[in-house]
Amino acid sequence: MTSTDHSTNGHSQTADPDALRAEIARTRAGLGETVEALAAKADVKARAQEAVHSTVETAKLRMREGVEQMTVNAAYATRELRTHPRQSLQTGMRRLLDSARERPAPWVVASALLVVAALVGFRSRREA
């Protein structure tokens, strides 16, 4: 027979020792899970390592995909250049000119670097 007392907080309390033990076991299990979850969230080092690992794996995957795409593009460009050399060169030159018109700054910087490199090479040969 189970007797039930009503406490002042509104929860019923069972006087049966087996029921109390079972409730204590459930409470302990729940608290244990809560503590483990809080500890995992508080483990900044492990979370940072997991984030780094995830980022590295994502970067590796994207790099692999990029290499595969470059391989496909190179094979296509080679095939086009062999079958239609004049048209391929015209298309390539048109793309370069369009790129220079759309974004001139990188082209200006690259050109300036080429001029500087040529001058340095010329001076070093003259001095030698």
PDB file of C-alpha atoms in Angstrom:
ATOM      1  CA  MET A   1       0.000   0.000   0.000  1.00  0.00           C
ATOM      2  CA  THR A   2       1.321   3.396  -0.967  1.00  0.00           C
ATOM      3  CA  SER A   3       0.594   6.430   1.049  1.00  0.00           C
ATOM      4  CA  THR A   4       0.918   9.871  -0.434  1.00  0.00           C
ATOM      5  CA  ASP A   5       1.714  13.056   1.451  1.00  0.00           C
ATOM      6  CA  HIS A   6       1.227  16.457  -0.066  1.00  0.00           C
ATOM      7  CA  SER A   7       4.092  18.810   0.551  1.00  0.00           C
ATOM      8  CA  THR A   8       3.881  22.540   0.732  1.00  0.00           C
ATOM      9  CA  ASN A   9       5.342  22.980  -2.789  1.00  0.00           C
ATOM     10  CA  GLY A  10       2.433  21.192  -4.467  1.00  0.00           C
ATOM     11  CA  HIS A  11       4.298  17.984  -5.433  1.00  0.00           C
ATOM     12  CA  SER A  12       3.057  14.725  -4.126  1.00  0.00           C
ATOM     13  CA  GLN A  13       5.607  12.689  -2.244  1.00  0.00           C
ATOM     14  CA  THR A  14       5.443   8.929  -2.095  1.00  0.00           C
ATOM     15  CA  ALA A  15       6.342   7.174   1.131  1.00  0.00           C
ATOM     16  CA  ASP A  16       7.131   3.896  -0.715  1.00  0.00           C
ATOM     17  CA  PRO A  17      10.930   3.358  -0.504  1.00  0.00           C
ATOM     18  CA  ASP A  18      11.112   1.560  -3.894  1.00  0.00           C
ATOM     19  CA  ALA A  19       9.277   4.388  -5.618  1.00  0.00           C
ATOM     20  CA  LEU A  20      11.546   6.914  -3.922  1.00  0.00           C
ATOM     21  CA  ARG A  21      14.651   4.998  -5.047  1.00  0.00           C
ATOM     22  CA  ALA A  22      13.345   4.883  -8.620  1.00  0.00           C
ATOM     23  CA  GLU A  23      12.618   8.612  -8.583  1.00  0.00           C
ATOM     24  CA  ILE A  24      16.068   9.335  -7.160  1.00  0.00           C
ATOM     25  CA  ALA A  25      17.658   7.179  -9.892  1.00  0.00           C
ATOM     26  CA  ARG A  26      15.716   9.061 -12.608  1.00  0.00           C
ATOM     27  CA  THR A  27      16.709  12.400 -11.098  1.00  0.00           C
ATOM     28  CA  ARG A  28      20.366  11.363 -10.904  1.00  0.00           C
ATOM     29  CA  ALA A  29      20.327  10.193 -14.523  1.00  0.00           C
ATOM     30  CA  GLY A  30      18.749  13.451 -15.637  1.00  0.00           C
ATOM     31  CA  LEU A  31      21.223  15.498 -13.634  1.00  0.00           C
ATOM     32  CA  GLY A  32      24.098  13.435 -15.009  1.00  0.00           C
ATOM     33  CA  GLU A  33      22.988  14.142 -18.582  1.00  0.00           C
ATOM     34  CA  THR A  34      22.584  17.835 -17.775  1.00  0.00           C
ATOM     35  CA  VAL A  35      26.051  18.015 -16.207  1.00  0.00           C
ATOM     36  CA  GLU A  36      27.592  16.217 -19.215  1.00  0.00           C
ATOM     37  CA  ALA A  37      25.871  18.607 -21.619  1.00  0.00           C
ATOM     38  CA  LEU A  38      27.043  21.638 -19.639  1.00  0.00           C
ATOM     39  CA  ALA A  39      30.582  20.262 -19.434  1.00  0.00           C
ATOM     40  CA  ALA A  40      30.639  19.692 -23.191  1.00  0.00           C
ATOM     41  CA  LYS A  41      29.496  23.271 -23.802  1.00  0.00           C
ATOM     42  CA  ALA A  42      32.067  24.597 -21.352  1.00  0.00           C
ATOM     43  CA  ASP A  43      34.926  22.625 -22.972  1.00  0.00           C
ATOM     44  CA  VAL A  44      36.112  25.493 -25.163  1.00  0.00           C
ATOM     45  CA  LYS A  45      39.285  23.689 -26.252  1.00  0.00           C
ATOM     46  CA  ALA A  46      37.371  20.656 -27.538  1.00  0.00           C
ATOM     47  CA  ARG A  47      34.812  22.850 -29.294  1.00  0.00           C
ATOM     48  CA  ALA A  48      37.584  24.894 -30.922  1.00  0.00           C
ATOM     49  CA  GLN A  49      39.376  21.732 -32.048  1.00  0.00           C
ATOM     50  CA  GLU A  50      36.113  20.410 -33.489  1.00  0.00           C
ATOM     51  CA  ALA A  51      35.554  23.693 -35.355  1.00  0.00           C
ATOM     52  CA  VAL A  52      39.111  23.618 -36.742  1.00  0.00           C
ATOM     53  CA  HIS A  53      38.712  20.002 -37.827  1.00  0.00           C
ATOM     54  CA  SER A  54      35.419  20.809 -39.531  1.00  0.00           C
ATOM     55  CA  THR A  55      36.928  23.836 -41.285  1.00  0.00           C
ATOM     56  CA  VAL A  56      39.942  21.841 -42.472  1.00  0.00           C
ATOM     57  CA  GLU A  57      37.735  19.063 -43.828  1.00  0.00           C
ATOM     58  CA  THR A  58      35.557  21.594 -45.642  1.00  0.00           C
ATOM     59  CA  ALA A  59      38.642  23.284 -47.113  1.00  0.00           C
ATOM     60  CA  LYS A  60      40.035  19.931 -48.270  1.00  0.00           C
ATOM     61  CA  LEU A  61      36.739  19.059 -49.933  1.00  0.00           C
ATOM     62  CA  ARG A  62      36.512  22.423 -51.705  1.00  0.00           C
ATOM     63  CA  MET A  63      40.140  22.199 -52.791  1.00  0.00           C
ATOM     64  CA  ARG A  64      39.539  18.728 -54.210  1.00  0.00           C
ATOM     65  CA  GLU A  65      36.474  19.985 -56.056  1.00  0.00           C
ATOM     66  CA  GLY A  66      38.462  22.964 -57.366  1.00  0.00           C
ATOM     67  CA  VAL A  67      41.267  20.737 -58.628  1.00  0.00           C
ATOM     68  CA  GLU A  68      38.752  18.469 -60.348  1.00  0.00           C
ATOM     69  CA  GLN A  69      37.084  21.473 -61.977  1.00  0.00           C
ATOM     70  CA  MET A  70      40.445  22.870 -63.117  1.00  0.00           C
ATOM     71  CA  THR A  71      41.325  19.490 -64.612  1.00  0.00           C
ATOM     72  CA  VAL A  72      38.065  19.393 -66.533  1.00  0.00           C
ATOM     73  CA  ASN A  73      38.522  23.005 -67.694  1.00  0.00           C
ATOM     74  CA  ALA A  74      42.127  22.358 -68.772  1.00  0.00           C
ATOM     75  CA  ALA A  75      41.108  19.282 -70.741  1.00  0.00           C
ATOM     76  CA  TYR A  76      38.318  21.237 -72.431  1.00  0.00           C
ATOM     77  CA  ALA A  77      40.616  24.178 -73.219  1.00  0.00           C
ATOM     78  CA  THR A  78      43.278  21.834 -74.635  1.00  0.00           C
ATOM     79  CA  ARG A  79      40.736  20.104 -76.829  1.00  0.00           C
ATOM     80  CA  GLU A  80      39.351  23.437 -78.049  1.00  0.00           C
ATOM     81  CA  LEU A  81      42.831  24.819 -78.715  1.00  0.00           C
ATOM     82  CA  ARG A  82      43.748  21.753 -80.776  1.00  0.00           C
ATOM     83  CA  THR A  83      40.554  21.733 -82.815  1.00  0.00           C
ATOM     84  CA  HIS A  84      40.059  25.511 -83.198  1.00  0.00           C
ATOM     85  CA  PRO A  85      43.374  27.258 -82.411  1.00  0.00           C
ATOM     86  CA  ARG A  86      42.559  30.641 -83.988  1.00  0.00           C
ATOM     87  CA  GLN A  87      39.070  30.875 -82.482  1.00  0.00           C
ATOM     88  CA  SER A  88      40.366  29.765 -79.052  1.00  0.00           C
ATOM     89  CA  LEU A  89      43.081  32.419 -79.033  1.00  0.00           C
ATOM     90  CA  GLN A  90      40.614  35.108 -80.110  1.00  0.00           C
ATOM     91  CA  THR A  91      38.201  34.084 -77.378  1.00  0.00           C
ATOM     92  CA  GLY A  92      41.009  34.097 -74.797  1.00  0.00           C
ATOM     93  CA  MET A  93      42.202  37.546 -75.856  1.00  0.00           C
ATOM     94  CA  ARG A  94      38.634  38.862 -75.763  1.00  0.00           C
ATOM     95  CA  ARG A  95      38.222  37.535 -72.216  1.00  0.00           C
ATOM     96  CA  LEU A  96      41.489  39.155 -71.109  1.00  0.00           C
ATOM     97  CA  LEU A  97      40.470  42.503 -72.576  1.00  0.00           C
ATOM     98  CA  ASP A  98      37.015  42.290 -71.008  1.00  0.00           C
ATOM     99  CA  SER A  99      38.595  41.477 -67.661  1.00  0.00           C
ATOM    100  CA  ALA A 100      40.964  44.446 -67.947  1.00  0.00           C
ATOM    101  CA  ARG A 101      38.049  46.754 -68.797  1.00  0.00           C
ATOM    102  CA  GLU A 102      35.837  45.489 -65.970  1.00  0.00           C
ATOM    103  CA  ARG A 103      38.545  45.488 -63.281  1.00  0.00           C
ATOM    104  CA  PRO A 104      41.557  47.532 -64.356  1.00  0.00           C
ATOM    105  CA  ALA A 105      43.247  47.836 -60.938  1.00  0.00           C
ATOM    106  CA  PRO A 106      44.725  44.290 -60.788  1.00  0.00           C
ATOM    107  CA  TRP A 107      45.960  44.651 -64.370  1.00  0.00           C
ATOM    108  CA  VAL A 108      47.634  47.989 -63.607  1.00  0.00           C
ATOM    109  CA  VAL A 109      49.337  46.535 -60.536  1.00  0.00           C
ATOM    110  CA  ALA A 110      50.474  43.430 -62.444  1.00  0.00           C
ATOM    111  CA  SER A 111      51.805  45.573 -65.300  1.00  0.00           C
ATOM    112  CA  ALA A 112      53.710  47.805 -62.875  1.00  0.00           C
ATOM    113  CA  LEU A 113      55.242  44.756 -61.201  1.00  0.00           C
ATOM    114  CA  LEU A 114      56.329  43.396 -64.587  1.00  0.00           C
ATOM    115  CA  VAL A 115      57.973  46.732 -65.462  1.00  0.00           C
ATOM    116  CA  VAL A 116      59.788  46.837 -62.111  1.00  0.00           C
ATOM    117  CA  ALA A 117      60.947  43.240 -62.522  1.00  0.00           C
ATOM    118  CA  ALA A 118      62.198  43.987 -66.039  1.00  0.00           C
ATOM    119  CA  LEU A 119      64.096  47.071 -64.830  1.00  0.00           C
ATOM    120  CA  VAL A 120      65.686  45.158 -61.966  1.00  0.00           C
ATOM    121  CA  GLY A 121      66.697  42.371 -64.337  1.00  0.00           C
ATOM    122  CA  PHE A 122      68.105  44.864 -66.825  1.00  0.00           C
ATOM    123  CA  ARG A 123      70.116  46.715 -64.137  1.00  0.00           C
ATOM    124  CA  SER A 124      71.499  43.516 -62.634  1.00  0.00           C
ATOM    125  CA  ARG A 125      72.712  42.365 -66.065  1.00  0.00           C
ATOM    126  CA  ARG A 126      74.320  45.734 -66.813  1.00  0.00           C
ATOM    127  CA  GLU A 127      76.164  45.739 -63.470  1.00  0.00           C
ATOM    128  CA  ALA A 128      77.444  42.188 -63.882  1.00  0.00           C
TER     129      ALA A 128
END
